[in-house]
Coordinates of C-alpha atoms in Angstrom, one line a residue:
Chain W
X1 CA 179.2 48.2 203.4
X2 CA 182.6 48.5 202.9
X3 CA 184.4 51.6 201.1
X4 CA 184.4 49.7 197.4
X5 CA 181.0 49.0 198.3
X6 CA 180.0 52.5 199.0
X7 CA 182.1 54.0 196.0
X8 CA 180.5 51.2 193.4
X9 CA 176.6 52.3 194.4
X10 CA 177.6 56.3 194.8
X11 CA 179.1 56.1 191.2
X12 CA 176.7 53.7 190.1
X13 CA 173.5 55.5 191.2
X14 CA 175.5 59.5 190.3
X15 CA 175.5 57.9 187.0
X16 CA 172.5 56.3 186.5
X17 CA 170.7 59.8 186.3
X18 CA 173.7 60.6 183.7
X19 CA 172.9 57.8 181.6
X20 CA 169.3 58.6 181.4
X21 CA 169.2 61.5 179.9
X22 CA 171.8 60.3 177.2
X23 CA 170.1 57.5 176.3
X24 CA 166.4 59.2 176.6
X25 CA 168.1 62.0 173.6
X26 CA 169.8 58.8 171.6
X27 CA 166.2 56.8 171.8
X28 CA 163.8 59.8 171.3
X29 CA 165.6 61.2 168.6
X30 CA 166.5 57.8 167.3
X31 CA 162.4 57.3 167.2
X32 CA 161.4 60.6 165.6
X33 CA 164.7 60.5 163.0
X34 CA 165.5 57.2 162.4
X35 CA 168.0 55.3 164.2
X36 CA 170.7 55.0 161.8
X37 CA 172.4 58.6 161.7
X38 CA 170.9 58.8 165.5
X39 CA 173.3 55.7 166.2
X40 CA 176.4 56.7 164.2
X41 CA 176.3 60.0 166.0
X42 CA 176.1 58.5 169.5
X43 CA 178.9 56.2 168.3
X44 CA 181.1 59.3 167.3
X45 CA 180.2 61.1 170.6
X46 CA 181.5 57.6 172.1
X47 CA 184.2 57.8 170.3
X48 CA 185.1 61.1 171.6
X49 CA 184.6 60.7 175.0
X50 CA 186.9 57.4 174.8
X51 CA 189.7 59.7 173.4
X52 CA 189.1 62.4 175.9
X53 CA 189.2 60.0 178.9
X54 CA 192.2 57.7 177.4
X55 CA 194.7 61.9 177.1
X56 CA 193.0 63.1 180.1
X57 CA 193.2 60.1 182.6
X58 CA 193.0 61.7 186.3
X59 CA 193.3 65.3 184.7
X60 CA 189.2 65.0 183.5
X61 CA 188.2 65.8 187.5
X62 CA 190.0 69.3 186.6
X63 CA 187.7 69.7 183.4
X64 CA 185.8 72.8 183.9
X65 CA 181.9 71.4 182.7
X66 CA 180.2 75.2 183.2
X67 CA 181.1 76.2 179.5
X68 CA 180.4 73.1 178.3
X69 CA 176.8 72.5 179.4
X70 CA 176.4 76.4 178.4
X71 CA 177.1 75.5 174.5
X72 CA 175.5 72.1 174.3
X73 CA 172.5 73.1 176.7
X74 CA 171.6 76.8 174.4
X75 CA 171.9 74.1 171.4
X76 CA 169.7 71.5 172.9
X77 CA 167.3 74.4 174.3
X78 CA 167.3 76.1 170.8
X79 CA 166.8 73.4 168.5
X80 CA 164.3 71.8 170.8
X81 CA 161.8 74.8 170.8
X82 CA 161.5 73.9 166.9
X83 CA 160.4 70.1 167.6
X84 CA 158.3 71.7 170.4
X85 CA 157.0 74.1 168.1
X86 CA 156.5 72.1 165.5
X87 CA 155.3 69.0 167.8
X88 CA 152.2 71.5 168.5
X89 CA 150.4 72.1 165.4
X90 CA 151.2 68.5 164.3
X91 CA 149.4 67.2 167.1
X92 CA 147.3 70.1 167.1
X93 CA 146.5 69.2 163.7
X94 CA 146.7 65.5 163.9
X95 CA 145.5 65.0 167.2
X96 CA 146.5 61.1 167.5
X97 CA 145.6 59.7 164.4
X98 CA 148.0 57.1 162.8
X99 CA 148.5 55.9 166.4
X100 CA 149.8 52.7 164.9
X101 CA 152.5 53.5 163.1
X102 CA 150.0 55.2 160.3
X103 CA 151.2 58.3 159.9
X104 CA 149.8 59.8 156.6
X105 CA 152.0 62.7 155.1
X106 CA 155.2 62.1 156.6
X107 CA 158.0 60.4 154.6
X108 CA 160.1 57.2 156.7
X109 CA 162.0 58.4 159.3
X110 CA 165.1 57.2 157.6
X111 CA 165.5 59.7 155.6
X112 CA 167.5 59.6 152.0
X113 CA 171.1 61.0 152.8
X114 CA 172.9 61.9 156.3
X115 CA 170.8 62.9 159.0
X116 CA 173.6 65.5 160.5
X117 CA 170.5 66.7 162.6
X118 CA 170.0 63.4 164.2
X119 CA 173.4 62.4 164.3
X120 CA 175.1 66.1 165.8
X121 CA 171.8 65.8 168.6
X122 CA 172.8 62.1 169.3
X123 CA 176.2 63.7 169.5
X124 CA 175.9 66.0 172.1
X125 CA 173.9 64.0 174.0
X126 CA 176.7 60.7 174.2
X127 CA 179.5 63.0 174.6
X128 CA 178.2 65.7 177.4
X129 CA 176.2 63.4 179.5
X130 CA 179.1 60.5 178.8
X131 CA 181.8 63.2 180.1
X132 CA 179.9 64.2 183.1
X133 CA 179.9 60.6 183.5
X134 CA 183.1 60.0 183.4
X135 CA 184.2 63.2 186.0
X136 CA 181.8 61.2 188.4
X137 CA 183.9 58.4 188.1
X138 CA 187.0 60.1 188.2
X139 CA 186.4 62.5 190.9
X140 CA 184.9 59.7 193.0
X141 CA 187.1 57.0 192.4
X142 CA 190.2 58.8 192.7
X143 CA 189.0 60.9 196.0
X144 CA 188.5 57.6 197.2
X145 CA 191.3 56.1 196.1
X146 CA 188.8 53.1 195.1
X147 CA 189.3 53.8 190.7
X148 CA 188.7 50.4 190.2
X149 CA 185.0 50.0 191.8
X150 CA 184.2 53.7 190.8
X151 CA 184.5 52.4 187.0
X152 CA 182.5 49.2 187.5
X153 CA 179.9 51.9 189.1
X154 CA 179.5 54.2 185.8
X155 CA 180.1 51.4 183.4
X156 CA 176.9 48.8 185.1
X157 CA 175.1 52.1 185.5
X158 CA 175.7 52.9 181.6
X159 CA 175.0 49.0 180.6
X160 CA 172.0 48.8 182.4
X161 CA 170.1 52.1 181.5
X162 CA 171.3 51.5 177.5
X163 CA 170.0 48.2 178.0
X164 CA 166.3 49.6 178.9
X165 CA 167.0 51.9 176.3
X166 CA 167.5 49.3 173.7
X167 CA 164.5 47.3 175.3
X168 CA 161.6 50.5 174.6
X169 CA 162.6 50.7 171.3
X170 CA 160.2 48.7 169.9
X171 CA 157.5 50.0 171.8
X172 CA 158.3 53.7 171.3
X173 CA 158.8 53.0 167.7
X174 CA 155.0 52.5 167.6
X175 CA 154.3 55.3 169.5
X176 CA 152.8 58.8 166.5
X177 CA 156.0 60.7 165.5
X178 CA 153.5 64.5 165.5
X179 CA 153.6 63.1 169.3
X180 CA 157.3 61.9 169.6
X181 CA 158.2 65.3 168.0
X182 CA 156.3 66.9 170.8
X183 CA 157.9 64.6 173.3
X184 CA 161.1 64.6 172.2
X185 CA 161.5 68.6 171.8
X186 CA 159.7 68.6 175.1
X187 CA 162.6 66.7 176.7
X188 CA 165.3 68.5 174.5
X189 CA 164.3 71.8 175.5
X190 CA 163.6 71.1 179.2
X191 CA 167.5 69.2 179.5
X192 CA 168.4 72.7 177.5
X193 CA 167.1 74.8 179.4
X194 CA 168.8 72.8 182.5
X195 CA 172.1 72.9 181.5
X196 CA 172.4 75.9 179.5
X197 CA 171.1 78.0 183.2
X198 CA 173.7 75.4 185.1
X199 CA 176.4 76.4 182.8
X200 CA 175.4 80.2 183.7
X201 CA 176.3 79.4 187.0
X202 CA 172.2 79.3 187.9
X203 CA 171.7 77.0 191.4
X204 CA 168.6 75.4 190.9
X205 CA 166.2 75.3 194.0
X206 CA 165.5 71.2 193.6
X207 CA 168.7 70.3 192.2
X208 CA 168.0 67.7 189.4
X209 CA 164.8 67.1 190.3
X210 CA 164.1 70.5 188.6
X211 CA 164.4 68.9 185.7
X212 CA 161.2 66.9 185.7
X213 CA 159.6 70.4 187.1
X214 CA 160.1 71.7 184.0
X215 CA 159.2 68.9 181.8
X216 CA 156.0 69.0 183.2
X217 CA 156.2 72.9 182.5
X218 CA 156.8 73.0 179.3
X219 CA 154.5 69.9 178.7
X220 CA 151.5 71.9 180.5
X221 CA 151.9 74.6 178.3
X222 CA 152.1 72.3 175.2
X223 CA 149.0 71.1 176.2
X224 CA 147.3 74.6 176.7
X225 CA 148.8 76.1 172.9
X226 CA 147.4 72.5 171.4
X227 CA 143.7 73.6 173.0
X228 CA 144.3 76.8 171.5
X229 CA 145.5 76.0 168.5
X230 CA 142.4 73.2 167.8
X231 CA 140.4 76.4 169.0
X232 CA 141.8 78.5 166.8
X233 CA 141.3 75.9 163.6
X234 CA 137.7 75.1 164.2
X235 CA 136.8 78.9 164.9
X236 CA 138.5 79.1 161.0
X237 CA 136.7 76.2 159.9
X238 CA 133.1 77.9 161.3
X239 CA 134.0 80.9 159.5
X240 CA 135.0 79.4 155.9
X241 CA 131.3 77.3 156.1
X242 CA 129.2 80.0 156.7
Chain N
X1 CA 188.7 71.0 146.4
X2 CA 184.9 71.0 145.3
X3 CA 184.0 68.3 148.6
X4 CA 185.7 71.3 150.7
X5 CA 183.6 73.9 149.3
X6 CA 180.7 71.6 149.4
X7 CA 181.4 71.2 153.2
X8 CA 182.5 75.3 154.0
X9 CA 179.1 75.7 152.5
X10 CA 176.9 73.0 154.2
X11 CA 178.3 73.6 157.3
X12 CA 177.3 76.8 158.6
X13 CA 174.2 76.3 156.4
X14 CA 173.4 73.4 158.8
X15 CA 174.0 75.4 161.8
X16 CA 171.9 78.1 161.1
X17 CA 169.0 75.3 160.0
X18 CA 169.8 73.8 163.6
X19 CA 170.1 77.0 166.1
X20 CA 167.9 79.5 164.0
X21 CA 165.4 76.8 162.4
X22 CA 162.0 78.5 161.0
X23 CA 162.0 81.5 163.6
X24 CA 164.8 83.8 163.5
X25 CA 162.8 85.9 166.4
X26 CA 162.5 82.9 168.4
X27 CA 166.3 82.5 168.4
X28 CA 167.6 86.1 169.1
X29 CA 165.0 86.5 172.0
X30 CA 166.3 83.3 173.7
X31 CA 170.0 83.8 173.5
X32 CA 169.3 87.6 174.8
X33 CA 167.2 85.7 177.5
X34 CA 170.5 83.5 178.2
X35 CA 172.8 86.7 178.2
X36 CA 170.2 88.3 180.6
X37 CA 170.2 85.4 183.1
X38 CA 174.2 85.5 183.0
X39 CA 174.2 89.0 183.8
X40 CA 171.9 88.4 186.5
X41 CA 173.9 85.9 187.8
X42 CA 176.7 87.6 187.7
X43 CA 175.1 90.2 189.9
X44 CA 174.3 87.6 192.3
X45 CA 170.6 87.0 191.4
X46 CA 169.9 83.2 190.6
X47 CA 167.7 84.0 187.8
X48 CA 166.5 80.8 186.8
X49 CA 163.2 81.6 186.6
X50 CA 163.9 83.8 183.5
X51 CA 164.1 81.2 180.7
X52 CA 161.7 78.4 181.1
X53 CA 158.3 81.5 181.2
X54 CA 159.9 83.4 178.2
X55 CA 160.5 80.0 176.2
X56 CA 156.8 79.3 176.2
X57 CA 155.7 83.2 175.7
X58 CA 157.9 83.1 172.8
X59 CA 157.1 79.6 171.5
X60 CA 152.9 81.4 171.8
X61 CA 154.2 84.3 169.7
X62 CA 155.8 82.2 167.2
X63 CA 152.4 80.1 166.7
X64 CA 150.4 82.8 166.4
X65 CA 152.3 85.3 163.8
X66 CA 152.5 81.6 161.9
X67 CA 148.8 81.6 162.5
X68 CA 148.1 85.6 160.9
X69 CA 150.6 84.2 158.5
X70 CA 148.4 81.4 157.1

């Protein structure tokens, strides 16, 4: 392979892993929310991140991405513990009734008025994960001397994943929101807890892979608190009848 | 003027809706877990085993004082 070669699929695949976890905050929150707001927030954080990389050029490599992944990771870890929270007793409650789209109680998920929740999460998401993104790129291409292939690498790796993205929607869209809420504040406090620790300076033992170490964490003890919680409900239904 | 107001006063009210939510507890005992792990870091333990176990003890404690609550 020659050194384009090697610089496209290093890029490509470095931002591949990027692009997944902005487009798995843009379509799970999109799901739960609605996808307007979700949309015109990942549009801003687009937006952003266009500026940013059109002042900064080269200069983004010398971007220091600790403190950043600090403030948008103890956000994302924050707010998600509500959705997980919350997620719990839904399902808890619900279990997985309104499976097809039924979901009694619950108003649209376009809201009336600006979603700023959806939108500022859809935010954070496009512009951390799209500036890390672009640093790859940078810091690769330039190192190499190969810019031009290092850009083709993030930009078919950000076409591509958005494109799968774009492709679940439908299905996803079908899929409980009581679940999705769990899901999604699953995710959004696993990626929180990730980078807010990694913006601490915290070396993960697996790297990235950690990642799906503590999804399945946090989703084990989702699991566990919903058994309690259904526990806890029928011992207070038992007690009411008799 | 008044859309100015309007936003000094939505603003931070959003914020606090976002980082705080429903459980005020919740919130201070996970950014004094993230100031812990710095510490520790800074003192050259990798402490990321601090977080993710306190996150779910405190996510436990949350549903069950909104449990006694109801």
């Amino acid at each position: 392979m020659t050194g384009a070669g090697v610089v496209l699929l290093t890029t490509f695949l470095a931002s591949v892993v990027e692009a997944i976890e902005m487009v798995t905050i843009v379509v799970g929150v999109g799901a739960t929310r609605g996808y307007r707001h979700t949309l015109m927030g990942a549009a801003a954080g687009l937006v952003v991140l266009v500026v940013v990389v059109a002042v900064a050029g080269i200069a983004l490599a010398a971007i220091p991405i600790g403190p950043l992944r600090l403030v948008i990771g103890s956000l994302l870890l924050l707010f998600g513990l509500q959705w997980y929270r919350k997620g719990i007793v839904r399902v808890a409650a619900r279990g997985f009734a309104g499976y097809h789209g039924q979901e009694p109680k619950e108003g649209p998920p376009e809201a009336a008025g600006f979603d700023a929740t959806a939108a500022f999460l859809a935010f954070k998401g496009v512009s951390l994960e799209g500036l890390e993104i672009a640093i790859i790129v940078v810091s690769v291409g330039a190192s190499a001397g190969q810019l031009g292939p290092s850009i083709l690498g993030g930009a078919a790796a950000l076409m591509l994943v958005g494109a799968v993205g774009f492709a679940l929607k439908g299905p996803i869209q079908r899929i409980p929101r009581s679940f999705l809420q769990l899901v999604v504040g699953t995710m959004l406090t696993s990626f929180g807890t990730f980078w807010a620790l990694e913006g601490l300076g915290v070396l993960w033992p697996q790297s990235d892979a950690d990642i799906v170490l503590l999804l399945v964490f946090y989703g084990l003890s989702a699991l566990s608190f919903i058994g309690l919680e259904r526990r806890a409900r029928h011992q207070a239904l038992e007690v009411v009848r008799t | 003027m008044s859309a100015v107001v309007e936003v000094v006063v939505a603003v931070p009210k959003f914020l606090y809706h976002f980082i705080v939510g429903d459980d005020l507890v919740v919130a201070i005992v996970m950014v004094l877990a993230l100031a812990a792990t710095g510490v520790t870091v800074a003192n050259g333990i990798n402490s990321w085993w601090l977080v993710p176990p306190l996150a779910v003890v405190m996510t436990g404690v949350s549903l069950w004082r909104r449990g006694v609550a109801n």
